[in-house]
mmCIF file of C-alpha atoms in Angstrom:
data_model
loop_
_atom_site.group_PDB
_atom_site.id
_atom_site.type_symbol
_atom_site.label_atom_id
_atom_site.label_comp_id
_atom_site.label_asym_id
_atom_site.label_seq_id
_atom_site.Cartn_x
_atom_site.Cartn_y
_atom_site.Cartn_z
ATOM 1 C CA MET A 1 -60.449 214.646 78.654
ATOM 2 C CA LYS A 2 -62.303 217.811 79.585
ATOM 3 C CA LYS A 3 -61.839 220.958 77.659
ATOM 4 C CA LYS A 4 -59.986 222.692 80.536
ATOM 5 C CA GLN A 5 -57.521 219.848 80.719
ATOM 6 C CA ILE A 6 -56.842 219.970 77.027
ATOM 7 C CA VAL A 7 -56.103 223.723 77.225
ATOM 8 C CA ARG A 8 -53.672 223.136 79.930
ATOM 9 C CA THR A 9 -52.039 220.249 78.197
ATOM 10 C CA TYR A 10 -51.447 222.119 74.893
ATOM 11 C CA CYS A 11 -50.978 225.751 76.011
ATOM 12 C CA LYS A 12 -47.900 225.224 78.023
ATOM 13 C CA LYS A 13 -46.210 227.902 80.031
ATOM 14 C CA LYS A 14 -42.993 229.433 78.777
ATOM 15 C CA GLU A 15 -40.934 227.629 81.439
ATOM 16 C CA ASP A 16 -42.454 224.152 80.598
ATOM 17 C CA ARG A 17 -41.564 224.271 76.905
ATOM 18 C CA ASN A 18 -38.835 221.995 75.533
ATOM 19 C CA ASP A 19 -35.198 222.913 75.406
ATOM 20 C CA LYS A 20 -34.606 225.894 73.129
ATOM 21 C CA ASP A 21 -38.197 226.059 72.045
ATOM 22 C CA CYS A 22 -37.552 223.413 69.351
ATOM 23 C CA TYR A 23 -40.436 221.585 67.732
ATOM 24 C CA LEU A 24 -40.404 218.920 65.040
ATOM 25 C CA THR A 25 -41.730 219.929 61.493
ATOM 26 C CA PRO A 26 -43.816 217.040 60.050
ATOM 27 C CA ILE A 27 -42.259 215.910 56.626
ATOM 28 C CA SER A 28 -45.777 216.415 54.989
ATOM 29 C CA ILE A 29 -45.807 220.012 56.113
ATOM 30 C CA ILE A 30 -42.585 220.586 54.152
ATOM 31 C CA LYS A 31 -43.732 218.652 51.084
ATOM 32 C CA GLN A 32 -46.873 220.625 50.821
ATOM 33 C CA LEU A 33 -44.919 223.922 50.870
ATOM 34 C CA LEU A 34 -42.681 222.528 47.905
ATOM 35 C CA GLU A 35 -45.925 221.675 45.993
ATOM 36 C CA LYS A 36 -46.961 225.428 46.253
ATOM 37 C CA GLU A 37 -43.927 227.510 46.286
ATOM 38 C CA LYS A 38 -41.341 227.536 43.461
ATOM 39 C CA PHE A 39 -37.491 227.542 44.100
ATOM 40 C CA ASP A 40 -34.441 227.510 41.847
ATOM 41 C CA LYS A 41 -32.782 224.052 42.517
ATOM 42 C CA ASN A 42 -29.415 225.529 41.562
ATOM 43 C CA LYS A 43 -29.439 228.019 44.312
ATOM 44 C CA ARG A 44 -28.317 227.820 48.011
ATOM 45 C CA PHE A 45 -30.585 226.872 50.744
ATOM 46 C CA LEU A 46 -30.174 227.153 54.505
ATOM 47 C CA GLU A 47 -32.165 225.639 57.259
ATOM 48 C CA CYS A 48 -31.110 227.938 60.044
ATOM 49 C CA CYS A 49 -32.681 226.219 63.081
ATOM 50 C CA SER A 50 -32.824 222.565 62.324
ATOM 51 C CA ASN A 51 -33.265 219.800 64.952
ATOM 52 C CA LYS A 52 -31.384 216.532 64.756
ATOM 53 C CA GLU A 53 -34.003 214.974 62.408
ATOM 54 C CA LYS A 54 -33.227 217.441 59.755
ATOM 55 C CA HIS A 55 -36.596 216.990 58.097
ATOM 56 C CA ILE A 56 -36.433 220.135 56.001
ATOM 57 C CA GLU A 57 -32.903 219.406 54.674
ATOM 58 C CA LYS A 58 -33.825 215.753 53.859
ATOM 59 C CA ILE A 59 -36.971 216.574 52.043
ATOM 60 C CA LEU A 60 -35.249 219.290 49.894
ATOM 61 C CA ILE A 61 -32.518 216.898 48.946
ATOM 62 C CA GLU A 62 -35.075 214.081 48.023
ATOM 63 C CA ASN A 63 -36.749 216.602 45.806
ATOM 64 C CA GLY A 64 -33.515 217.518 43.807
ATOM 65 C CA TYR A 65 -32.473 220.486 45.897
ATOM 66 C CA ASN A 66 -28.809 219.574 46.551
ATOM 67 C CA ASN A 67 -27.140 222.807 47.701
ATOM 68 C CA VAL A 68 -28.606 222.677 51.255
ATOM 69 C CA GLU A 69 -26.996 223.477 54.651
ATOM 70 C CA SER A 70 -28.606 222.796 58.160
ATOM 71 C CA ASN A 71 -27.670 224.518 61.365
ATOM 72 C CA VAL A 72 -28.616 221.933 63.925
ATOM 73 C CA TYR A 73 -29.671 224.372 66.470
ATOM 74 C CA GLU A 74 -30.971 221.671 68.879
ATOM 75 C CA ASN A 75 -27.439 219.965 69.199
ATOM 76 C CA ASP A 76 -25.698 223.213 70.342
ATOM 77 C CA GLY A 77 -25.093 224.334 66.829
ATOM 78 C CA ILE A 78 -24.432 227.934 66.033
ATOM 79 C CA ASP A 79 -26.934 230.390 67.551
ATOM 80 C CA PHE A 80 -28.587 231.806 64.286
ATOM 81 C CA LEU A 81 -29.044 235.171 65.892
ATOM 82 C CA LYS A 82 -25.106 235.346 66.122
ATOM 83 C CA TRP A 83 -24.752 234.103 62.488
ATOM 84 C CA ASN A 84 -22.156 235.785 60.363
ATOM 85 C CA GLU A 85 -24.271 238.059 58.149
ATOM 86 C CA ASN A 86 -21.677 238.062 55.461
ATOM 87 C CA LYS A 87 -22.482 234.303 54.744
ATOM 88 C CA LYS A 88 -25.334 234.517 52.475
ATOM 89 C CA TYR A 89 -28.058 232.106 51.086
ATOM 90 C CA ASP A 90 -30.554 232.602 48.338
ATOM 91 C CA TYR A 91 -33.306 230.803 50.320
ATOM 92 C CA ILE A 92 -33.963 230.210 53.945
ATOM 93 C CA ILE A 93 -36.605 227.524 54.939
ATOM 94 C CA SER A 94 -37.029 226.913 58.569
ATOM 95 C CA ASN A 95 -39.213 226.340 61.754
ATOM 96 C CA THR A 96 -37.350 228.726 64.007
ATOM 97 C CA PRO A 97 -38.004 229.063 67.848
ATOM 98 C CA TYR A 98 -41.180 231.110 68.389
ATOM 99 C CA LYS A 99 -40.045 232.955 71.568
ATOM 100 C CA ASN A 100 -37.538 235.297 69.476
ATOM 101 C CA ALA A 101 -39.694 235.351 66.233
ATOM 102 C CA ASN A 102 -39.161 238.870 65.387
ATOM 103 C CA ASP A 103 -35.276 238.633 65.857
ATOM 104 C CA PHE A 104 -35.224 235.444 63.784
ATOM 105 C CA ILE A 105 -37.083 236.906 60.938
ATOM 106 C CA ILE A 106 -34.968 240.082 60.853
ATOM 107 C CA LYS A 107 -31.765 237.906 60.986
ATOM 108 C CA CYS A 108 -33.148 235.861 58.022
ATOM 109 C CA MET A 109 -33.657 239.110 56.074
ATOM 110 C CA LYS A 110 -29.932 239.955 56.698
ATOM 111 C CA VAL A 111 -28.607 236.504 55.574
ATOM 112 C CA SER A 112 -30.915 235.635 52.707
ATOM 113 C CA THR A 113 -30.847 237.293 49.382
ATOM 114 C CA GLU A 114 -34.090 236.089 47.649
ATOM 115 C CA LYS A 115 -36.779 234.377 49.723
ATOM 116 C CA ILE A 116 -37.502 233.262 53.345
ATOM 117 C CA CYS A 117 -40.055 230.668 54.272
ATOM 118 C CA LEU A 118 -40.911 230.390 58.018
ATOM 119 C CA PHE A 119 -43.287 228.124 59.767
ATOM 120 C CA PHE A 120 -45.201 230.137 62.362
ATOM 121 C CA PRO A 121 -48.363 230.201 64.180
ATOM 122 C CA LEU A 122 -51.119 231.976 62.296
ATOM 123 C CA ASP A 123 -51.511 234.684 65.011
ATOM 124 C CA TYR A 124 -48.046 235.868 64.482
ATOM 125 C CA CYS A 125 -49.367 238.199 61.651
ATOM 126 C CA ASN A 126 -50.623 240.192 64.771
ATOM 127 C CA GLY A 127 -48.867 242.622 66.979
ATOM 128 C CA ILE A 128 -47.841 246.250 66.696
ATOM 129 C CA ASN A 129 -44.172 245.571 67.033
ATOM 130 C CA ARG A 130 -44.068 242.987 64.435
ATOM 131 C CA TYR A 131 -46.299 245.165 62.186
ATOM 132 C CA GLU A 132 -43.851 248.046 62.562
ATOM 133 C CA ASN A 133 -40.501 246.329 62.490
ATOM 134 C CA VAL A 134 -40.942 243.124 60.578
ATOM 135 C CA PHE A 135 -43.813 243.491 58.070
ATOM 136 C CA ASN A 136 -42.885 247.090 57.406
ATOM 137 C CA ASN A 137 -39.029 246.568 57.729
ATOM 138 C CA LYS A 138 -36.575 248.896 56.100
ATOM 139 C CA LEU A 139 -34.492 245.986 54.541
ATOM 140 C CA GLY A 140 -36.418 245.747 51.404
ATOM 141 C CA TRP A 141 -38.385 242.530 52.284
ATOM 142 C CA LYS A 142 -42.120 242.101 52.084
ATOM 143 C CA LEU A 143 -44.542 239.245 53.089
ATOM 144 C CA SER A 144 -45.585 237.989 49.660
ATOM 145 C CA THR A 145 -47.645 234.918 50.678
ATOM 146 C CA MET A 146 -49.232 233.298 53.540
ATOM 147 C CA TYR A 147 -49.940 229.354 53.088
ATOM 148 C CA VAL A 148 -52.533 228.645 55.739
ATOM 149 C CA PHE A 149 -53.235 225.075 56.793
ATOM 150 C CA VAL A 150 -56.821 224.184 56.748
ATOM 151 C CA ARG A 151 -56.451 221.729 59.758
ATOM 152 C CA LYS A 152 -54.493 222.587 63.014
ATOM 153 C CA VAL A 153 -51.093 221.011 63.559
ATOM 154 C CA MET A 154 -49.693 219.391 66.616
ATOM 155 C CA LEU A 155 -45.793 219.709 66.716
ATOM 156 C CA GLU A 156 -44.951 217.758 69.762
ATOM 157 C CA LYS A 157 -42.943 214.631 68.880
ATOM 158 C CA SER A 158 -45.337 212.523 70.813
ATOM 159 C CA PHE A 159 -48.141 213.407 68.525
ATOM 160 C CA ILE A 160 -46.387 212.816 65.269
ATOM 161 C CA ASP A 161 -45.946 209.251 63.860
ATOM 162 C CA LYS A 162 -42.587 207.744 63.809
ATOM 163 C CA LYS A 163 -42.016 208.456 60.108
ATOM 164 C CA GLY A 164 -42.804 212.166 60.747
ATOM 165 C CA ILE A 165 -45.582 212.354 58.123
ATOM 166 C CA TYR A 166 -48.891 212.184 59.986
ATOM 167 C CA TYR A 167 -49.920 214.119 63.028
ATOM 168 C CA ARG A 168 -52.718 214.826 65.499
ATOM 169 C CA THR A 169 -54.391 218.276 65.693
ATOM 170 C CA GLY A 170 -54.077 220.722 68.633
ATOM 171 C CA LEU A 171 -55.173 224.219 69.408
ATOM 172 C CA GLY A 172 -52.436 225.840 67.062
ATOM 173 C CA CYS A 173 -53.209 227.259 63.656
ATOM 174 C CA TYR A 174 -50.138 227.327 61.626
ATOM 175 C CA CYS A 175 -48.942 228.637 58.269
ATOM 176 C CA TRP A 176 -45.813 229.267 56.090
ATOM 177 C CA TYR A 177 -44.866 232.879 55.825
ATOM 178 C CA ILE A 178 -43.198 233.712 52.669
ATOM 179 C CA PHE A 179 -41.085 236.900 52.619
ATOM 180 C CA GLU A 180 -39.492 237.950 49.362
ATOM 181 C CA LYS A 181 -36.775 240.537 48.625
ATOM 182 C CA ASN A 182 -38.089 243.565 46.517
ATOM 183 C CA TYR A 183 -41.689 242.214 46.373
ATOM 184 C CA THR A 184 -44.057 244.987 45.568
ATOM 185 C CA ASP A 185 -47.457 243.213 45.025
ATOM 186 C CA ASN A 186 -50.141 242.615 47.617
ATOM 187 C CA THR A 187 -49.762 239.777 50.085
ATOM 188 C CA LYS A 188 -51.635 236.703 49.074
ATOM 189 C CA ILE A 189 -53.363 234.144 51.328
ATOM 190 C CA ILE A 190 -53.484 230.582 50.080
ATOM 191 C CA TRP A 191 -54.942 227.721 51.957
ATOM 192 C CA ILE A 192 -53.375 224.263 52.111
ATOM 193 C CA ASP A 193 -55.569 221.238 52.611
ATOM 194 C CA ASN A 194 -53.747 219.086 54.999
ATOM 195 C CA ASN A 195 -56.706 216.812 56.072
ATOM 196 C CA LYS A 196 -55.131 213.647 54.485
ATOM 197 C CA TYR A 197 -52.248 213.981 57.034
ATOM 198 C CA VAL A 198 -54.272 214.436 60.119
ATOM 199 C CA LEU A 199 -54.571 211.194 62.046
ATOM 200 C CA GLY A 200 -58.145 210.117 62.277
ATOM 201 C CA SER A 201 -59.544 212.440 59.730
ATOM 202 C CA ARG A 202 -61.866 211.141 57.076
ATOM 203 C CA ASP A 203 -59.126 211.594 54.349
ATOM 204 C CA CYS A 204 -56.332 209.980 56.336
ATOM 205 C CA ASN A 205 -55.737 206.175 56.137
ATOM 206 C CA PHE A 206 -54.128 206.046 59.637
ATOM 207 C CA ARG A 207 -55.236 206.740 63.218
ATOM 208 C CA TYR A 208 -53.602 207.076 66.567
ATOM 209 C CA ASP A 209 -54.020 204.044 68.775
ATOM 210 C CA ASN A 210 -54.272 205.558 72.201
ATOM 211 C CA LYS A 211 -54.070 202.260 74.173
ATOM 212 C CA ASN A 212 -50.857 201.141 72.294
ATOM 213 C CA LYS A 213 -49.484 204.640 71.803
ATOM 214 C CA LYS A 214 -48.771 204.223 68.061
ATOM 215 C CA VAL A 215 -50.021 204.957 64.515
ATOM 216 C CA ILE A 216 -51.969 202.157 62.839
ATOM 217 C CA SER A 217 -53.982 201.697 59.694
ATOM 218 C CA LYS A 218 -57.712 202.209 59.893
#
């Protein structure tokens, strides 16, 4: 496939994106967040824009976080932007739709009380509107940490193995944005080495079989 064809394939127009701008979060992406970031297991978690696989909720529960609620946005659940702001959660962990990123982040700040972890493209740290209204919000929140993935991530279901762990790379650079209430220190940038989960990489034991369209052992 030529470079121009690759760009056209992965950089979709807005009208060609999937319904509600929902993309699957690989299980390994969530696990690597939990390996880096600390949470109180006795507090309340919300996955505000889950899809039907509920990867984030399942991984949290598997790791001993039992007080977790998922809003299955993909299945006509409650539109999080219309969520009752009186219903509070200590933590929000989510991969929200990207098209209304600013609105979703601000909504999270109004619903969460301690920490927000959102999976967004790396270039979402740019933009004057986001700088003025999100990163310099008046709600008492600050971006504490950016966990940047060393290898790029492909979020289309067809490029993730059936177990949801391994994935192919694309053109998108992603990171977990961690916002904390009343945080006063400088923002930290921490890299996450995800090479072992990238299909076909030297550290991964699996590859994608293009002919049979499935993940196989090397």
